[in-house]
Amino acid sequence: EVQLVESGGGLVQPGGSLRLSCVTSGFIFSYYYMGWVRQAPGKGLEWVANIKADGGETFYVDSVRGRFTISRDNAKNTLYLQMNSLRAEDTALYYCVRYVRGNNYYFDYWGQGTVATVSS
Amino acid sequence: DIQLTQSPSFLSASVGDRVTITCRASQGISGHLAWYQQKPGKAPKLLIYGTSTLQSGVPSGFSGSGSGTDFTLTISSLQPEDFATYYCLQFKSYPLTSGGGTKVEIE
């Protein structure tokens, strides 16, 4: 059974940092691109970042580029999101997602999410 | 960036109704569109990918269609468990983008 379990969220002041983790199981982690998608309270879905299976390439939405860093440890089956210089508008539920790329492209599995709240 | 415009944003319907949700892209996305269902307090669930391929385990009452810039999610006969919010997402190019969502509520 595929599982994605996020952690690391919390309350942080503007300008602060958080590191989110996503521990995975039930599939060969090193075979898949992975990503993060966030959802602000009462709002829709916003893709944040993706990373190639080998970690060799990363992709970001403009609003977080230069502040957030996605990374992975394939030996630990774990995905990370380092979030620096946090702003109030980064407050959201952050989902870890598995990204399928082949004839079609889609996020097939989602974690339960971890909440990051940026407030003074 | 590719913008996705979903409509309607809110839909009131009854059990047994046929429901159609549309998603229009600001440019062609080569069919790289997926639909997700989200219930309150839960993570989104994949329903359809590649415009029309039903994800394993998803009831056959859900279907997707479209091409170019115009895509549709259809629920053939609305069931009580189908009341939720639905999102389209495009995977043609970065940044990946989502429609604003369609909340389906009981009439």
Short mmCIF file of C-alpha atoms in Angstrom, two decimals:
data_model
loop_
_atom_site.label_atom_id
_atom_site.label_comp_id
_atom_site.label_asym_id
_atom_site.label_seq_id
_atom_site.Cartn_x
_atom_site.Cartn_y
_atom_site.Cartn_z
CA GLU A 1 0.00 0.00 0.00
CA VAL A 2 1.38 3.38 -1.02
CA GLN A 3 1.68 5.80 1.89
CA LEU A 4 2.87 9.38 2.06
CA VAL A 5 3.14 10.86 5.56
CA GLU A 6 3.99 14.52 5.97
CA SER A 7 5.33 16.24 9.07
CA GLY A 8 7.15 19.39 10.09
CA GLY A 9 4.41 21.95 9.86
CA GLY A 10 3.76 24.47 12.60
CA LEU A 11 3.42 28.11 13.55
CA VAL A 12 6.26 30.40 12.49
CA GLN A 13 6.73 34.16 12.39
CA PRO A 14 7.03 36.01 9.08
CA GLY A 15 10.59 35.71 7.84
CA GLY A 16 11.07 32.40 9.61
CA SER A 17 11.75 28.92 8.30
CA LEU A 18 10.19 25.47 8.34
CA ARG A 19 11.31 22.14 6.95
CA LEU A 20 8.59 19.77 5.84
CA SER A 21 9.23 16.06 5.47
CA CYS A 22 7.31 13.34 3.67
CA VAL A 23 8.14 9.76 4.51
CA THR A 24 6.98 7.33 1.87
CA SER A 25 6.42 3.59 1.71
CA GLY A 26 4.80 0.97 -0.48
CA PHE A 27 6.57 1.85 -3.72
CA ILE A 28 10.06 2.29 -5.14
CA PHE A 29 10.62 5.92 -4.18
CA SER A 30 13.68 6.39 -6.37
CA TYR A 31 11.66 5.62 -9.49
CA TYR A 32 9.27 8.55 -9.16
CA TYR A 33 9.19 12.28 -9.48
CA MET A 34 7.66 13.79 -6.35
CA GLY A 35 6.10 17.12 -5.50
CA TRP A 36 4.39 19.43 -3.07
CA VAL A 37 0.96 21.00 -3.50
CA ARG A 38 -0.53 23.46 -1.03
CA GLN A 39 -4.00 24.66 -0.15
CA ALA A 40 -4.57 27.91 1.70
CA PRO A 41 -7.50 27.91 4.14
CA GLY A 42 -10.77 27.82 2.20
CA LYS A 43 -8.96 28.08 -1.13
CA GLY A 44 -8.08 25.85 -4.08
CA LEU A 45 -5.03 23.80 -4.92
CA GLU A 46 -1.69 25.38 -5.78
CA TRP A 47 1.26 23.38 -7.07
CA VAL A 48 4.48 24.42 -5.28
CA ALA A 49 7.41 22.30 -6.48
CA ASN A 50 8.48 19.06 -8.16
CA ILE A 51 11.72 17.09 -8.16
CA LYS A 52 13.05 14.50 -10.56
CA ALA A 53 13.42 10.90 -9.44
CA ASP A 54 17.20 11.23 -9.04
CA GLY A 55 16.95 14.67 -7.48
CA GLY A 56 18.88 16.15 -10.37
CA GLU A 57 16.31 18.73 -11.40
CA THR A 58 13.76 20.80 -9.55
CA PHE A 59 10.82 22.96 -10.57
CA TYR A 60 9.05 25.72 -8.64
CA VAL A 61 6.10 28.05 -8.87
CA ASP A 62 7.36 31.62 -9.20
CA SER A 63 5.97 32.73 -5.84
CA VAL A 64 8.31 30.41 -3.91
CA ARG A 65 11.36 30.23 -6.17
CA GLY A 66 14.43 31.41 -4.28
CA ARG A 67 12.75 30.90 -0.89
CA PHE A 68 11.75 27.22 -0.96
CA THR A 69 13.96 24.23 -1.77
CA ILE A 70 12.63 20.79 -2.61
CA SER A 71 14.97 17.86 -2.06
CA ARG A 72 14.90 14.14 -1.50
CA ASP A 73 16.85 11.33 0.13
CA ASN A 74 16.26 8.20 -1.90
CA ALA A 75 18.03 6.06 0.70
CA LYS A 76 15.48 7.16 3.28
CA ASN A 77 12.46 7.25 0.92
CA THR A 78 11.86 10.79 2.09
CA LEU A 79 10.93 14.05 0.38
CA TYR A 80 11.64 17.47 1.89
CA LEU A 81 10.57 21.07 1.47
CA GLN A 82 12.79 23.68 3.08
CA MET A 83 10.79 26.89 3.39
CA ASN A 84 12.68 30.10 4.18
CA SER A 85 11.67 33.76 4.35
CA LEU A 86 8.12 32.69 5.02
CA ARG A 87 5.26 35.08 4.39
CA ALA A 88 1.68 35.19 5.60
CA GLU A 89 0.55 34.08 2.15
CA ASP A 90 2.49 30.81 2.57
CA THR A 91 0.01 29.75 5.25
CA ALA A 92 -1.52 26.55 3.93
CA LEU A 93 -1.96 22.83 4.20
CA TYR A 94 1.00 21.29 2.35
CA TYR A 95 0.48 17.98 0.57
CA CYS A 96 3.21 15.63 -0.58
CA VAL A 97 2.33 14.04 -3.93
CA ARG A 98 3.67 11.28 -6.14
CA TYR A 99 4.01 12.39 -9.75
CA VAL A 100 3.45 9.86 -12.49
CA ARG A 101 5.11 10.64 -15.81
CA GLY A 102 4.70 8.38 -18.81
CA ASN A 103 2.13 8.50 -21.58
CA ASN A 104 0.16 10.62 -19.14
CA TYR A 105 1.12 12.94 -16.33
CA TYR A 106 -0.69 13.25 -13.01
CA PHE A 107 -0.43 13.19 -9.22
CA ASP A 108 -1.77 9.81 -8.21
CA TYR A 109 -1.13 9.62 -4.45
CA TRP A 110 -1.44 12.40 -1.90
CA GLY A 111 -0.45 12.49 1.75
CA GLN A 112 -2.81 13.75 4.43
CA GLY A 113 -0.98 17.09 4.59
CA THR A 114 0.82 19.17 7.18
CA VAL A 115 -0.20 22.70 8.13
CA ALA A 116 2.18 25.64 8.00
CA THR A 117 0.94 28.84 9.63
CA VAL A 118 2.89 32.05 9.18
CA SER A 119 1.80 34.69 11.65
CA SER A 120 3.20 37.09 14.22
CA ASP B 1 1.51 30.29 -17.52
CA ILE B 2 -1.52 28.20 -18.48
CA GLN B 3 -4.69 29.42 -16.80
CA LEU B 4 -7.52 26.97 -16.11
CA THR B 5 -11.03 28.36 -15.80
CA GLN B 6 -13.44 25.98 -14.16
CA SER B 7 -17.20 26.39 -14.27
CA PRO B 8 -19.48 26.54 -12.51
CA SER B 9 -17.78 27.37 -9.22
CA PHE B 10 -20.83 26.14 -7.35
CA LEU B 11 -23.47 23.63 -8.36
CA SER B 12 -26.60 22.52 -6.54
CA ALA B 13 -27.98 19.16 -7.65
CA SER B 14 -30.04 16.19 -6.54
CA VAL B 15 -29.20 12.51 -6.20
CA GLY B 16 -29.60 10.92 -9.60
CA ASP B 17 -28.89 14.10 -11.57
CA ARG B 18 -26.41 14.18 -14.44
CA VAL B 19 -23.72 16.74 -13.64
CA THR B 20 -21.22 18.36 -15.96
CA ILE B 21 -18.24 20.47 -14.93
CA THR B 22 -16.10 22.26 -17.48
CA CYS B 23 -12.46 23.31 -17.46
CA ARG B 24 -11.10 25.67 -20.09
CA ALA B 25 -7.38 26.17 -20.59
CA SER B 26 -5.84 29.41 -21.83
CA GLN B 27 -3.86 27.42 -24.40
CA GLY B 28 -3.71 23.86 -25.70
CA ILE B 29 -2.60 21.29 -23.15
CA SER B 30 -2.37 18.18 -25.34
CA GLY B 31 -4.85 16.33 -23.18
CA HIS B 32 -2.64 16.47 -20.08
CA LEU B 33 -5.53 17.16 -17.74
CA ALA B 34 -6.59 15.38 -14.58
CA TRP B 35 -9.65 15.67 -12.35
CA TYR B 36 -9.64 15.38 -8.58
CA GLN B 37 -12.37 15.07 -5.96
CA GLN B 38 -11.88 16.58 -2.52
CA LYS B 39 -14.12 16.07 0.48
CA PRO B 40 -13.93 18.28 3.57
CA GLY B 41 -10.86 17.56 5.68
CA LYS B 42 -9.48 15.06 3.18
CA ALA B 43 -6.74 15.06 0.57
CA PRO B 44 -7.74 15.29 -3.08
CA LYS B 45 -8.44 11.97 -4.79
CA LEU B 46 -7.53 11.28 -8.41
CA LEU B 47 -10.57 10.51 -10.54
CA ILE B 48 -9.44 10.87 -14.15
CA TYR B 49 -6.10 11.48 -15.88
CA GLY B 50 -5.08 12.07 -19.48
CA THR B 51 -8.46 13.76 -20.08
CA SER B 52 -10.50 10.55 -20.07
CA THR B 53 -8.76 7.63 -18.34
CA LEU B 54 -10.58 6.51 -15.23
CA GLN B 55 -8.27 5.88 -12.27
CA SER B 56 -8.45 2.36 -10.89
CA GLY B 57 -11.22 1.97 -8.33
CA VAL B 58 -13.17 5.06 -9.40
CA PRO B 59 -16.82 4.33 -10.16
CA SER B 60 -17.76 4.17 -13.83
CA GLY B 61 -20.32 6.90 -13.34
CA PHE B 62 -17.44 9.37 -13.66
CA SER B 63 -16.16 10.22 -17.13
CA GLY B 64 -13.94 12.80 -18.73
CA SER B 65 -13.73 14.18 -22.22
CA GLY B 66 -12.34 17.04 -24.22
CA SER B 67 -9.46 18.17 -26.36
CA GLY B 68 -7.47 21.27 -27.15
CA THR B 69 -8.51 23.78 -24.53
CA ASP B 70 -11.95 22.54 -23.45
CA PHE B 71 -12.48 19.65 -21.06
CA THR B 72 -15.43 18.16 -19.21
CA LEU B 73 -16.00 16.01 -16.14
CA THR B 74 -19.37 14.26 -16.14
CA ILE B 75 -21.08 12.40 -13.33
CA SER B 76 -23.81 10.36 -14.98
CA SER B 77 -26.00 9.89 -11.91
CA LEU B 78 -25.05 11.82 -8.81
CA GLN B 79 -24.69 9.68 -5.70
CA PRO B 80 -24.72 10.89 -2.07
CA GLU B 81 -20.99 10.25 -1.77
CA ASP B 82 -20.28 12.45 -4.81
CA PHE B 83 -21.06 15.69 -3.03
CA ALA B 84 -17.62 17.28 -2.85
CA THR B 85 -15.39 19.85 -4.52
CA TYR B 86 -13.84 18.99 -7.87
CA TYR B 87 -10.63 20.39 -9.37
CA CYS B 88 -8.99 20.13 -12.77
CA LEU B 89 -5.19 20.29 -13.00
CA GLN B 90 -3.03 20.65 -16.10
CA PHE B 91 0.26 18.83 -16.52
CA LYS B 92 1.27 20.14 -19.94
CA SER B 93 3.88 22.58 -18.71
CA TYR B 94 5.32 24.28 -15.65
CA PRO B 95 4.04 25.89 -13.60
CA LEU B 96 1.42 23.19 -13.11
CA THR B 97 -1.89 24.92 -12.53
CA SER B 98 -5.33 24.17 -11.18
CA GLY B 99 -8.84 25.33 -11.83
CA GLY B 100 -10.60 27.22 -9.06
CA GLY B 101 -12.77 24.28 -8.08
CA THR B 102 -16.44 23.35 -8.36
CA LYS B 103 -18.37 22.68 -5.17
CA VAL B 104 -21.21 20.24 -5.73
CA GLU B 105 -23.87 20.51 -3.05
CA ILE B 106 -27.18 18.83 -2.38
CA GLU B 107 -30.18 20.71 -3.74
#
